[in-house]
mmCIF file of C-alpha atoms in Angstrom:
data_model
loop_
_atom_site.group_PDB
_atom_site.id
_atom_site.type_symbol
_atom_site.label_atom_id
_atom_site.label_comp_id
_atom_site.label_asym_id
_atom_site.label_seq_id
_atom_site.Cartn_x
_atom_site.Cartn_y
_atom_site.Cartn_z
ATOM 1 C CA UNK Y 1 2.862 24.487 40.753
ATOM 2 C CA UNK Y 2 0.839 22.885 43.444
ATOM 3 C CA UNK Y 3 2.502 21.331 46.645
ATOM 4 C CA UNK Y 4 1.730 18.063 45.670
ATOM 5 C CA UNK Y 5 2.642 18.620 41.799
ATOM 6 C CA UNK Y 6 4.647 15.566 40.502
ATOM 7 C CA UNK Y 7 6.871 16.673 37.835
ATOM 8 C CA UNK Y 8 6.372 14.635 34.461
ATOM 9 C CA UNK Y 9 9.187 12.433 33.298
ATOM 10 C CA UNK Y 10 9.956 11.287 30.130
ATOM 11 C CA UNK Y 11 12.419 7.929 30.667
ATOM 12 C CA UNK Y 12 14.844 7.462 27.882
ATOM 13 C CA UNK Y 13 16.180 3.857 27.590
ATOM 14 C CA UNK Y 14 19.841 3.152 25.966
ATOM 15 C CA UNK Y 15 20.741 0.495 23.194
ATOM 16 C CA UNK Y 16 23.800 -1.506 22.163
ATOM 17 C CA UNK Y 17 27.305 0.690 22.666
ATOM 18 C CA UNK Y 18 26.478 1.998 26.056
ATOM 19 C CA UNK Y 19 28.490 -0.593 28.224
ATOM 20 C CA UNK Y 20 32.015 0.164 28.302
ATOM 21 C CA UNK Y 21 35.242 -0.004 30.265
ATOM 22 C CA UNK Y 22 34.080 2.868 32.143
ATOM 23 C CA UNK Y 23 31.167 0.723 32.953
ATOM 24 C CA UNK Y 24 32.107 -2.734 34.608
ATOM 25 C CA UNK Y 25 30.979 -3.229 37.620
ATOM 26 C CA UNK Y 26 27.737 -1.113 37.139
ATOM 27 C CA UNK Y 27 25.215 -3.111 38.081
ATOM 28 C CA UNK Y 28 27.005 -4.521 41.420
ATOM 29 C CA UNK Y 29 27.821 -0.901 42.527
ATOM 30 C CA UNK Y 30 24.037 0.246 41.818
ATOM 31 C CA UNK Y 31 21.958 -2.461 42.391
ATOM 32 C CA UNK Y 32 23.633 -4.808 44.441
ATOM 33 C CA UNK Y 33 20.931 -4.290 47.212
ATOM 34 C CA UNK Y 34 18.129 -4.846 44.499
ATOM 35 C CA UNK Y 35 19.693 -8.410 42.850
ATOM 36 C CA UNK Y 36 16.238 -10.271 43.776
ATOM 37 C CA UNK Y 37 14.029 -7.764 41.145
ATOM 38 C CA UNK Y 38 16.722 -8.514 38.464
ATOM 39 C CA UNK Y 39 17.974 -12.628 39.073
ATOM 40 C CA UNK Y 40 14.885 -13.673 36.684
ATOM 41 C CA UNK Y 41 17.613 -12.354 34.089
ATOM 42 C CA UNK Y 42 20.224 -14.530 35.291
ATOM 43 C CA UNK Y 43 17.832 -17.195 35.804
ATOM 44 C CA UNK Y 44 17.297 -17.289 32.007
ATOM 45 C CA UNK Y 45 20.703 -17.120 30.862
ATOM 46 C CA UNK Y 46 21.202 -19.980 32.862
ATOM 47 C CA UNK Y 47 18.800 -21.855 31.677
ATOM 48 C CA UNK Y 48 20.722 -21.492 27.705
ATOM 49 C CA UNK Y 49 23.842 -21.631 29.267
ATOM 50 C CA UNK Y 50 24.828 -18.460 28.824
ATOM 51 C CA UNK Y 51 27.094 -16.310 30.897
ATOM 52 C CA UNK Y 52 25.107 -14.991 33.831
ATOM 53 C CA UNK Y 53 24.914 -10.613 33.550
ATOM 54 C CA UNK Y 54 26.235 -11.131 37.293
ATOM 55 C CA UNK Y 55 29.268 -12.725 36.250
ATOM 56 C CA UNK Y 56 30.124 -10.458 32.976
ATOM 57 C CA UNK Y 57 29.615 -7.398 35.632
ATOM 58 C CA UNK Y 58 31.883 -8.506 37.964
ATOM 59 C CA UNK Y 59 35.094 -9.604 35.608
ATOM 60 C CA UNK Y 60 38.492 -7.926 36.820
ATOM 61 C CA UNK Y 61 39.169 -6.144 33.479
ATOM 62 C CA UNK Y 62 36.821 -4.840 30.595
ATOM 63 C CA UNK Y 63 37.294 -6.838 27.176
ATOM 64 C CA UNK Y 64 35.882 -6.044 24.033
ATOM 65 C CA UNK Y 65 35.756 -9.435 22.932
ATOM 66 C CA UNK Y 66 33.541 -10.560 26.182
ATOM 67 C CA UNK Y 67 31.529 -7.568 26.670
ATOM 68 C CA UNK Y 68 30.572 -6.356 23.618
ATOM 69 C CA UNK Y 69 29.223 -8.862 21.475
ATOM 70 C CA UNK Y 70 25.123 -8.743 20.959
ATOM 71 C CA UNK Y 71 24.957 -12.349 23.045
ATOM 72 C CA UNK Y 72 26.538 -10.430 26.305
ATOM 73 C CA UNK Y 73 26.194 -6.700 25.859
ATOM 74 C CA UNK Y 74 22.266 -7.011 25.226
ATOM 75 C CA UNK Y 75 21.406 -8.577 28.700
ATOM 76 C CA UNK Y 76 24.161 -6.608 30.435
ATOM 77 C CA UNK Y 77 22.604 -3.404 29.249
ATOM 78 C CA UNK Y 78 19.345 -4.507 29.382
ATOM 79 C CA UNK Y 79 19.706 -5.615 33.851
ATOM 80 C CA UNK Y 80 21.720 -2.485 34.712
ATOM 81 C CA UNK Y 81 18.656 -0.106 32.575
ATOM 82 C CA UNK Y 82 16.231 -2.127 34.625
ATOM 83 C CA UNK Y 83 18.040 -1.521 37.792
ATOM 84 C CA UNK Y 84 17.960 2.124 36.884
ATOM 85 C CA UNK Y 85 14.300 2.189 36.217
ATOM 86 C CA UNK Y 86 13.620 0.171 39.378
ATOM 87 C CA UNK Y 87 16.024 2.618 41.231
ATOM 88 C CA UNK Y 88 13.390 5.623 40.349
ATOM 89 C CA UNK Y 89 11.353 7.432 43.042
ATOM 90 C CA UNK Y 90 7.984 6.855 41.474
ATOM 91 C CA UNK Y 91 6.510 8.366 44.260
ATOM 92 C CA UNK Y 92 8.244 11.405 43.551
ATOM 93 C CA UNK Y 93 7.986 11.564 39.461
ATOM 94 C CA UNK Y 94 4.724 10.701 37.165
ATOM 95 C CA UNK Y 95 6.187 8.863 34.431
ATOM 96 C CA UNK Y 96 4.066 10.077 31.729
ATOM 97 C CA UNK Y 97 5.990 8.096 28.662
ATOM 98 C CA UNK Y 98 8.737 6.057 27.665
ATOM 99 C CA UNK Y 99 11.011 5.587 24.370
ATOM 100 C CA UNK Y 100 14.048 4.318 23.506
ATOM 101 C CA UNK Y 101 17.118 4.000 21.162
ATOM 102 C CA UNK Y 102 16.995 1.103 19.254
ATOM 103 C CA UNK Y 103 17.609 -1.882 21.358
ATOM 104 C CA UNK Y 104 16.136 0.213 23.884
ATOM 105 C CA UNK Y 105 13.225 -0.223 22.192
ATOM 106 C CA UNK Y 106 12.822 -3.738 23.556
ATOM 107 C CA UNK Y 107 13.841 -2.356 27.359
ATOM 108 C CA UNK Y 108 11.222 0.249 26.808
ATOM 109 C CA UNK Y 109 8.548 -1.846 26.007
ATOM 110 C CA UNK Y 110 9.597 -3.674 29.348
ATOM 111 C CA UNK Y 111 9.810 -1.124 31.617
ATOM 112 C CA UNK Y 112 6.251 0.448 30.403
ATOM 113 C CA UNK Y 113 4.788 -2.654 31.030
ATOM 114 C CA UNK Y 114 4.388 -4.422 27.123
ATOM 115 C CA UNK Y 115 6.703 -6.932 28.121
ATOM 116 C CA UNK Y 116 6.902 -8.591 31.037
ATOM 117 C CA UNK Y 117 10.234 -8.765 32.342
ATOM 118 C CA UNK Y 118 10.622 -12.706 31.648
ATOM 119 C CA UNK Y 119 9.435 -11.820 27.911
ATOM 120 C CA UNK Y 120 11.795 -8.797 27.797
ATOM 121 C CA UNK Y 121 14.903 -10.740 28.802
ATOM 122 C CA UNK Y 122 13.577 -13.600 25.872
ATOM 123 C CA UNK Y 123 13.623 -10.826 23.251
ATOM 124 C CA UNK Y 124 16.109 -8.942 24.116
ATOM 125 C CA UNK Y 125 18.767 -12.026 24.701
ATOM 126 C CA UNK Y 126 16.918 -13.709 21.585
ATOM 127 C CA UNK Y 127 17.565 -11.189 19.294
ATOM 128 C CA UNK Y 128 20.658 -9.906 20.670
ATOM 129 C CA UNK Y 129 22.271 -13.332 19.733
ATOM 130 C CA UNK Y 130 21.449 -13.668 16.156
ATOM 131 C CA UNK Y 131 24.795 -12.955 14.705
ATOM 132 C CA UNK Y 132 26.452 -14.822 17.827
ATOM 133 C CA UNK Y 133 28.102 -16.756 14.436
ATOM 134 C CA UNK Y 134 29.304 -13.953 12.827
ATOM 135 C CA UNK Y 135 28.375 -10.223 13.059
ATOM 136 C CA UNK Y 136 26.306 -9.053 9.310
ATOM 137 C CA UNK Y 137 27.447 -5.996 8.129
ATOM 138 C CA UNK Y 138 28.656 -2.709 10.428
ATOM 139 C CA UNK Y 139 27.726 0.309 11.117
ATOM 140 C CA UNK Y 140 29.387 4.092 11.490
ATOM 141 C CA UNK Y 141 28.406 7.144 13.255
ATOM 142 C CA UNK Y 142 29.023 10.891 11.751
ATOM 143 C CA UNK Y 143 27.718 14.320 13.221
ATOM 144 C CA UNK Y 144 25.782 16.603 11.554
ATOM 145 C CA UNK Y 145 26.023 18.807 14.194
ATOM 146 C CA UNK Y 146 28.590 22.155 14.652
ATOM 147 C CA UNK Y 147 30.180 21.825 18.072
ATOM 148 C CA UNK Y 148 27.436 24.035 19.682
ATOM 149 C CA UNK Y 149 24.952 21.346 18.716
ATOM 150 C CA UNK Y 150 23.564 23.311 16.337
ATOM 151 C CA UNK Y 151 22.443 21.806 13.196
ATOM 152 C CA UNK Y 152 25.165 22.550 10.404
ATOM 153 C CA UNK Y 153 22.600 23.800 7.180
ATOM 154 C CA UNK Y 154 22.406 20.936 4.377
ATOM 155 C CA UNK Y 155 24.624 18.809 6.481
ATOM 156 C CA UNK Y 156 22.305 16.118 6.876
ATOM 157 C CA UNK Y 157 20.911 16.131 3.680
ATOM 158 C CA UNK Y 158 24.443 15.740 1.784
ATOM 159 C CA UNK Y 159 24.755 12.894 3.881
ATOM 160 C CA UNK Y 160 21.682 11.351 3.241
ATOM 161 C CA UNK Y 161 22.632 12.104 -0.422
ATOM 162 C CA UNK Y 162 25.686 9.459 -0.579
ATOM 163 C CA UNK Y 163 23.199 6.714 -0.132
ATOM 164 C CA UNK Y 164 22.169 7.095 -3.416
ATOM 165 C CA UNK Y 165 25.430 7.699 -4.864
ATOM 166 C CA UNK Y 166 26.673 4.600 -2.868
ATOM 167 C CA UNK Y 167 23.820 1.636 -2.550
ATOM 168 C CA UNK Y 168 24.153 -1.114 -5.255
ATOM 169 C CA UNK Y 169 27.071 0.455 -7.151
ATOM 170 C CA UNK Y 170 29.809 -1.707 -6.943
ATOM 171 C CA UNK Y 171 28.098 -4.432 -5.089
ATOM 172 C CA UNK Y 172 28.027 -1.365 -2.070
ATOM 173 C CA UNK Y 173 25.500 -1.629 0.332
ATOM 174 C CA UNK Y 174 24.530 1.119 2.385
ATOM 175 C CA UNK Y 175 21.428 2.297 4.330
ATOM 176 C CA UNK Y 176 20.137 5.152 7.032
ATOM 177 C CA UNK Y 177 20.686 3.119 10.027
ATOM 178 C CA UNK Y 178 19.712 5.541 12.777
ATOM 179 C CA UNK Y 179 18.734 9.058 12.954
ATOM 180 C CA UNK Y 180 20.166 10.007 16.758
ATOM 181 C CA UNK Y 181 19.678 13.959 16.255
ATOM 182 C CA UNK Y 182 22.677 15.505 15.810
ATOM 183 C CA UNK Y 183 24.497 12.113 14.385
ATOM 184 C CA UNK Y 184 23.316 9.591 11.517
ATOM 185 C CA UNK Y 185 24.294 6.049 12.032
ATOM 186 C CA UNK Y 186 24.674 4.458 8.788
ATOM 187 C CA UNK Y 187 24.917 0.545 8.083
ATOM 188 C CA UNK Y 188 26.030 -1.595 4.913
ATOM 189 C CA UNK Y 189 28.411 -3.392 3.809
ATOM 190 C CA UNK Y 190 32.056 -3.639 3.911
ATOM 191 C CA UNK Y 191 32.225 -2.043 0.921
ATOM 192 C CA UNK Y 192 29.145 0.192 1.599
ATOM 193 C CA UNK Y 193 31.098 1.446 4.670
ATOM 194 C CA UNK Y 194 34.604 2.059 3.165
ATOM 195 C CA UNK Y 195 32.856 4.293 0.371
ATOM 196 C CA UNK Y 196 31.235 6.149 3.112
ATOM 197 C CA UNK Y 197 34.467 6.717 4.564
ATOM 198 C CA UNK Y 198 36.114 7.712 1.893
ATOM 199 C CA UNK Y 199 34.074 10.233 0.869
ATOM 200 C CA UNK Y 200 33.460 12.145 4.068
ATOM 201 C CA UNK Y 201 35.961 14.270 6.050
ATOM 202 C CA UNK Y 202 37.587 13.771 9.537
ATOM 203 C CA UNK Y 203 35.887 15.463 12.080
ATOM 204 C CA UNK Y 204 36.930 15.962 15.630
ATOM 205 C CA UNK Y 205 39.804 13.328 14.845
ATOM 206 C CA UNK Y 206 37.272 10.268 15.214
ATOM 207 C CA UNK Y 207 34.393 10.708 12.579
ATOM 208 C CA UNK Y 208 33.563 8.601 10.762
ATOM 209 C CA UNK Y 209 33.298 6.130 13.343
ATOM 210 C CA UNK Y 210 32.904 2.271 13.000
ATOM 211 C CA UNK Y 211 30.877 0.870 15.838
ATOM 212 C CA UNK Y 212 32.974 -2.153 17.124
ATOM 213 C CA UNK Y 213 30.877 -5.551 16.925
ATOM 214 C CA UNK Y 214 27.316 -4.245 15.684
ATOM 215 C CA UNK Y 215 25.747 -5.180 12.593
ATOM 216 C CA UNK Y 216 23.836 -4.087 9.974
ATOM 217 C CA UNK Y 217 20.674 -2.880 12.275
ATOM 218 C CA UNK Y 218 17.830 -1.371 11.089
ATOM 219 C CA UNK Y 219 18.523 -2.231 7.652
ATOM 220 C CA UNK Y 220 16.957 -4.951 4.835
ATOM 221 C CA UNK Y 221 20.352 -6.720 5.437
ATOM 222 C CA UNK Y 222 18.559 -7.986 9.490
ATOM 223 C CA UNK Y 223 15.358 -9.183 7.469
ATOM 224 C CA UNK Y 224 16.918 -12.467 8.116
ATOM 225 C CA UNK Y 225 17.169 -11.706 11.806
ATOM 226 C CA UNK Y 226 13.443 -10.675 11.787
ATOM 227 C CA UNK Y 227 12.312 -13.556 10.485
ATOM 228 C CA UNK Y 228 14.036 -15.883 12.781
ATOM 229 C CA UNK Y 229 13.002 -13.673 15.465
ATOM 230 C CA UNK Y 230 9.071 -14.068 14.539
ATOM 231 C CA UNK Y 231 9.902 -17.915 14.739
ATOM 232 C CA UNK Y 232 12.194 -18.266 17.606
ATOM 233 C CA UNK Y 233 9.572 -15.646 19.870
ATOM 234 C CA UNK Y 234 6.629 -16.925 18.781
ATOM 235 C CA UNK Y 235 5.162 -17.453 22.121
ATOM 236 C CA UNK Y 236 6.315 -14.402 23.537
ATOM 237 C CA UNK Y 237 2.848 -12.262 24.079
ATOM 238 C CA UNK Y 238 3.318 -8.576 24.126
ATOM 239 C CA UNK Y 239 0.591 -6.791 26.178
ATOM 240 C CA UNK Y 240 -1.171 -3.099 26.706
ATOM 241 C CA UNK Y 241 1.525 -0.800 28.147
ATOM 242 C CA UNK Y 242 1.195 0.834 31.058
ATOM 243 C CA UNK Y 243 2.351 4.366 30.027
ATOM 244 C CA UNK Y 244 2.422 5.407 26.417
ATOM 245 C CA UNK Y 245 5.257 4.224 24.565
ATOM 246 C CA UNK Y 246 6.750 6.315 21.514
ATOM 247 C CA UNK Y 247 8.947 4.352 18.898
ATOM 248 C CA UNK Y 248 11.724 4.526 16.221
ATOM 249 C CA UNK Y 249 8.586 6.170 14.006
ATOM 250 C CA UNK Y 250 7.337 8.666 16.252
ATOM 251 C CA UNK Y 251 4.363 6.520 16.986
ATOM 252 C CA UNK Y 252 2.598 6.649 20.168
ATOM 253 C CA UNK Y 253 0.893 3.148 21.986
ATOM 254 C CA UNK Y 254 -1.006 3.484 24.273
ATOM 255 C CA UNK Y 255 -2.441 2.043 27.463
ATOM 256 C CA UNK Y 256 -5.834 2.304 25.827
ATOM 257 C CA UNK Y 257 -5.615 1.840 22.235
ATOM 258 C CA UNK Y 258 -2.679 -0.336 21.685
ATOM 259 C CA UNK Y 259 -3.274 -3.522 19.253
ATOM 260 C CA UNK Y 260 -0.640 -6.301 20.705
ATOM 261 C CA UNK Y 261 -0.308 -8.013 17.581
ATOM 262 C CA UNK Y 262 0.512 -5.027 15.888
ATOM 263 C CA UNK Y 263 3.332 -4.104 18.782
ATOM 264 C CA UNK Y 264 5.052 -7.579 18.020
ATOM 265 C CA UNK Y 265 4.600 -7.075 14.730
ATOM 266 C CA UNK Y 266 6.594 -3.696 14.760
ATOM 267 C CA UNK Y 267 8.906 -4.874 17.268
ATOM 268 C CA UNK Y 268 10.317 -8.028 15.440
ATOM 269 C CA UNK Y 269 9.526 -6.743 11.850
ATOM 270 C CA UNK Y 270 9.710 -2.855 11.067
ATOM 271 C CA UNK Y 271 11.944 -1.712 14.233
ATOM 272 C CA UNK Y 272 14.516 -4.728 12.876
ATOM 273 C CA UNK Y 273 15.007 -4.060 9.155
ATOM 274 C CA UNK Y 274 13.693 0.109 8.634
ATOM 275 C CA UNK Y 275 15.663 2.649 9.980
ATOM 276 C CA UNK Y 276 15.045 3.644 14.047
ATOM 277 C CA UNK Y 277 14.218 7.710 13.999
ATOM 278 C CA UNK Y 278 15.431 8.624 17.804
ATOM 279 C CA UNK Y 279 15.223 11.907 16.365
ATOM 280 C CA UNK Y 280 11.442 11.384 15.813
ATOM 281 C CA UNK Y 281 10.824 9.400 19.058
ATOM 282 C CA UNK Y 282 12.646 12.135 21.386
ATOM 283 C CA UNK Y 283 10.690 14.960 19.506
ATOM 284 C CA UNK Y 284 6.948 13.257 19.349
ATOM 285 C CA UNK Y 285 7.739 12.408 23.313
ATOM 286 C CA UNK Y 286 8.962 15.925 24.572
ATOM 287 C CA UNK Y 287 6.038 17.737 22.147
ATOM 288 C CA UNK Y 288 2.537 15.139 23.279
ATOM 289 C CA UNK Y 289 3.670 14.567 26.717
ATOM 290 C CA UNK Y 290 5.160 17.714 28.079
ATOM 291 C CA UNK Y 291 7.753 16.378 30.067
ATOM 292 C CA UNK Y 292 9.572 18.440 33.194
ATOM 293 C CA UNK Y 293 12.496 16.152 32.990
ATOM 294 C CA UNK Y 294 13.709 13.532 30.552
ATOM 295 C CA UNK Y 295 15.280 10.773 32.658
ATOM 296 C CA UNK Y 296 18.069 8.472 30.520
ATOM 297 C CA UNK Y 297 18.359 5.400 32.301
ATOM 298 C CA UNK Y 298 22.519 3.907 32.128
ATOM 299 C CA UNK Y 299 24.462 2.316 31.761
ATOM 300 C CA UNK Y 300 26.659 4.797 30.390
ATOM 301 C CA UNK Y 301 26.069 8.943 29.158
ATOM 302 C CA UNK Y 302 26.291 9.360 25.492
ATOM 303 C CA UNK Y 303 22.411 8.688 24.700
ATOM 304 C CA UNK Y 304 22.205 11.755 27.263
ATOM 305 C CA UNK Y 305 24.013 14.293 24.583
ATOM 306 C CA UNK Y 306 21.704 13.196 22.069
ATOM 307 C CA UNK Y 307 18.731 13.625 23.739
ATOM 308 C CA UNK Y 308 20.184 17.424 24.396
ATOM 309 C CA UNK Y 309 20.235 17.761 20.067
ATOM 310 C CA UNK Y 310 17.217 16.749 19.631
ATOM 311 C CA UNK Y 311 15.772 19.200 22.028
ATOM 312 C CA UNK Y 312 17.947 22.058 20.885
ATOM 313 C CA UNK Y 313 16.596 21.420 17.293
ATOM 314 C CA UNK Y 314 13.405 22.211 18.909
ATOM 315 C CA UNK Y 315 14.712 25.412 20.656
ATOM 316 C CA UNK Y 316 12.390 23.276 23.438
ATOM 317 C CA UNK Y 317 12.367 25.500 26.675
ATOM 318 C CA UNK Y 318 14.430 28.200 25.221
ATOM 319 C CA UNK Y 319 17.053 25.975 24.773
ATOM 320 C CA UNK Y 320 19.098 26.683 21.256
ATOM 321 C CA UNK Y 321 22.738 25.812 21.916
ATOM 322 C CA UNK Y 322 25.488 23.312 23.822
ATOM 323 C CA UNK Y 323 26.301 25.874 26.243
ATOM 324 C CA UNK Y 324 22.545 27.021 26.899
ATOM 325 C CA UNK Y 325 22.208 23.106 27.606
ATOM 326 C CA UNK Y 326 24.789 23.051 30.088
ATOM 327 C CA UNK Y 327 23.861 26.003 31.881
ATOM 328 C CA UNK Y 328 20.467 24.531 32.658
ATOM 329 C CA UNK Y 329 21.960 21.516 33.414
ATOM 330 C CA UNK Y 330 23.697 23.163 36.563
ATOM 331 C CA UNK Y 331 20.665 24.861 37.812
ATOM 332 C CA UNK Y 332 17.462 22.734 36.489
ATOM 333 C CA UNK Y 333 18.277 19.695 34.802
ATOM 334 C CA UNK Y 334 15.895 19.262 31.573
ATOM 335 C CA UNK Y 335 17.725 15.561 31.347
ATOM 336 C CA UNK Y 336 19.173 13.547 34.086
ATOM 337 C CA UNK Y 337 21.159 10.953 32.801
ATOM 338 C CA UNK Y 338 21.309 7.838 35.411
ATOM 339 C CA UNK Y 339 24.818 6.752 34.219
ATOM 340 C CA UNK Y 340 26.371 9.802 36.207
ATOM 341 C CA UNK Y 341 25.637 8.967 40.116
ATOM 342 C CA UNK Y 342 25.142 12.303 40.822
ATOM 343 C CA UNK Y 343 22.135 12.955 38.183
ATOM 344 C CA UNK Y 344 21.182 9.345 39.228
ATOM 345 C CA UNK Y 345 20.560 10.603 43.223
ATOM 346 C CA UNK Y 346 18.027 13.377 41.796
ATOM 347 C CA UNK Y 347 15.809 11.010 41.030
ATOM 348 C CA UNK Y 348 15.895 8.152 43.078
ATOM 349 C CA UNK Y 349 15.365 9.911 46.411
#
């Protein structure tokens, strides 16, 4: 490499589930000093009335019933991953594209530039409120993974097989939520989700696992949340990103090409009620954009271990295993996740 080679960085932004006890007081400790890029958030949560992000970040003790409902935990996730991104040297890094997990779709298409951040903080607090009257469905997480984060042969594919044995018997309702590589999300209903759990076994003592206070995502069962969301955000305009943007298909936009009606279109129809492929969007990144590092913006870690799945699945770099991961983690981090301040300080300078 050249002396004035920028490595290429792929930034990674998180969705619902990533704010958590270990995680109040985020955005005060990190971007305290930066409050003036990220009032306009508070500034529109005032305006509804809302509790400011400011506030919510500051409370003396975590609680699940404050900070985890969609009408909270959406903004609060969405200011501290906008801190983050704000927070990277972009002198030192060229950001070559940007994805997300789904609600990080949203804070994706912000922080490449498809959303202005007044927009963003409509769409994301918008939609992030629709079941403020009472959360639709629910969804659970199980690994398909061995504990080497290698992919367990016809794992995923008897799981993917219950839907069909499941959906519409009974009155059941269940769908593919969300494909993270290495763990499927799946969504229904209540009785959808107890016949999932039922039929699978315990793994690590906590799969399956219900994911407290989120609905139904990704699913037919939001197609009511998409179409208040294409009335509610009607004059929200989307606009050509600044860097590519790959989502929950594997499809790329792009500065040059992108149709904005199209990106809204996707954003508050498809992304809302079809399942979200972060498998697909990690892979289609890491493969058309070449990426030195993969940058996963906080709050929190998790998203960080399945960003590592998705590129052992694709043996990308050599990499085939957990502990080949972790090795190359200690001396030339493939993915810095922001959440830990001491990957955080590699990359903001």
């Amino acid at each position: 490499m050249t002396a004035d080679y920028k490595p290429r960085a792929l930034v990674v932004c998180p969705g619902r589930g990533t704010y958590n006890k270990e995680e109040l007081g985020y955005l005060n400790r990190r971007h305290g000093s930066r409050w003036s890029q990220l009032s306009f958030i508070d500034d529109y949560r005032n305006s509804k009335g809302k509790t400011p992000v400011h506030t919510l970040d500051s409370a003396e003790k975590y609680s699940i019933k404050t900070h985890t409902p969609g009408e909270h935990a959406s903004a609060l996730i969405y200011a501290c991953a906008f801190g983050d991104f704000l927070a990277i040297d972009q002198q030192a890094f060229d950001l070559v594209a940007v994805t997300g997990n789904s609600m990080g779709w949203y804070i994706g298409a912000s922080v490449a530039g498809a959303l202005a951040p007044k927009d963003a903080i409509e769409v994301i607090d918008t939609m992030g409120s629709m079941m403020a009257d009472g959360v639709v469905g629910g969804q659970i997480i199980y690994p398909y993974v061995d504990e080497q984060w290698q992919e367990i042969p016809g794992k995923k594919d008897s799981l993917l097989d219950l839907l069909s044995q499941f959906h519409g018997k009974d009155e059941q309702e269940l769908y593919l939520s969300i494909d993270l590589g290495g763990y499927l999300v799946f969504a229904g209903n209540e009785k959808g989700l107890k016949a999932f759990e039922q039929a699978v076994p315990v793994v690590d003592e906590r799969f399956p696992a219900r994911l407290y206070n989120h609905g139904a995502f990704h699913t037919p069962l939001m197609e009511d949340n998409s179409s208040r969301g294409f009335q509610q955000l009607s004059q929200v305009t989307f606009q050509q990103p600044n860097v590519p943007l790959v989502d929950g298909r594997g499809h790329i936009w792009t500065p040059y090409s992108t149709d904005v009606a199209e990106l809204k279109n996707y954003t508050l129809g498809h992304q809302v009620t079809e399942p979200y492929r972060f498998d697909l969007a990690v892979q289609v990144a890491v493969k058309e954009f070449a990426p030195d590092v993969i940058i996963v913006l906080g709050p929190g870690t998790t998203l960080s271990s399945s960003v590592a799945h998705n590129l052992i699945q694709l043996q990308w770099q050599g990499l085939t295993s957990k502990a080949d991961f972790l090795a190359r983690q200690k001396d030339d981090p493939v993915a810095v996740a922001m959440g830990f301040e001491d990957q955080a300080q590699r990359v903001t300078g």
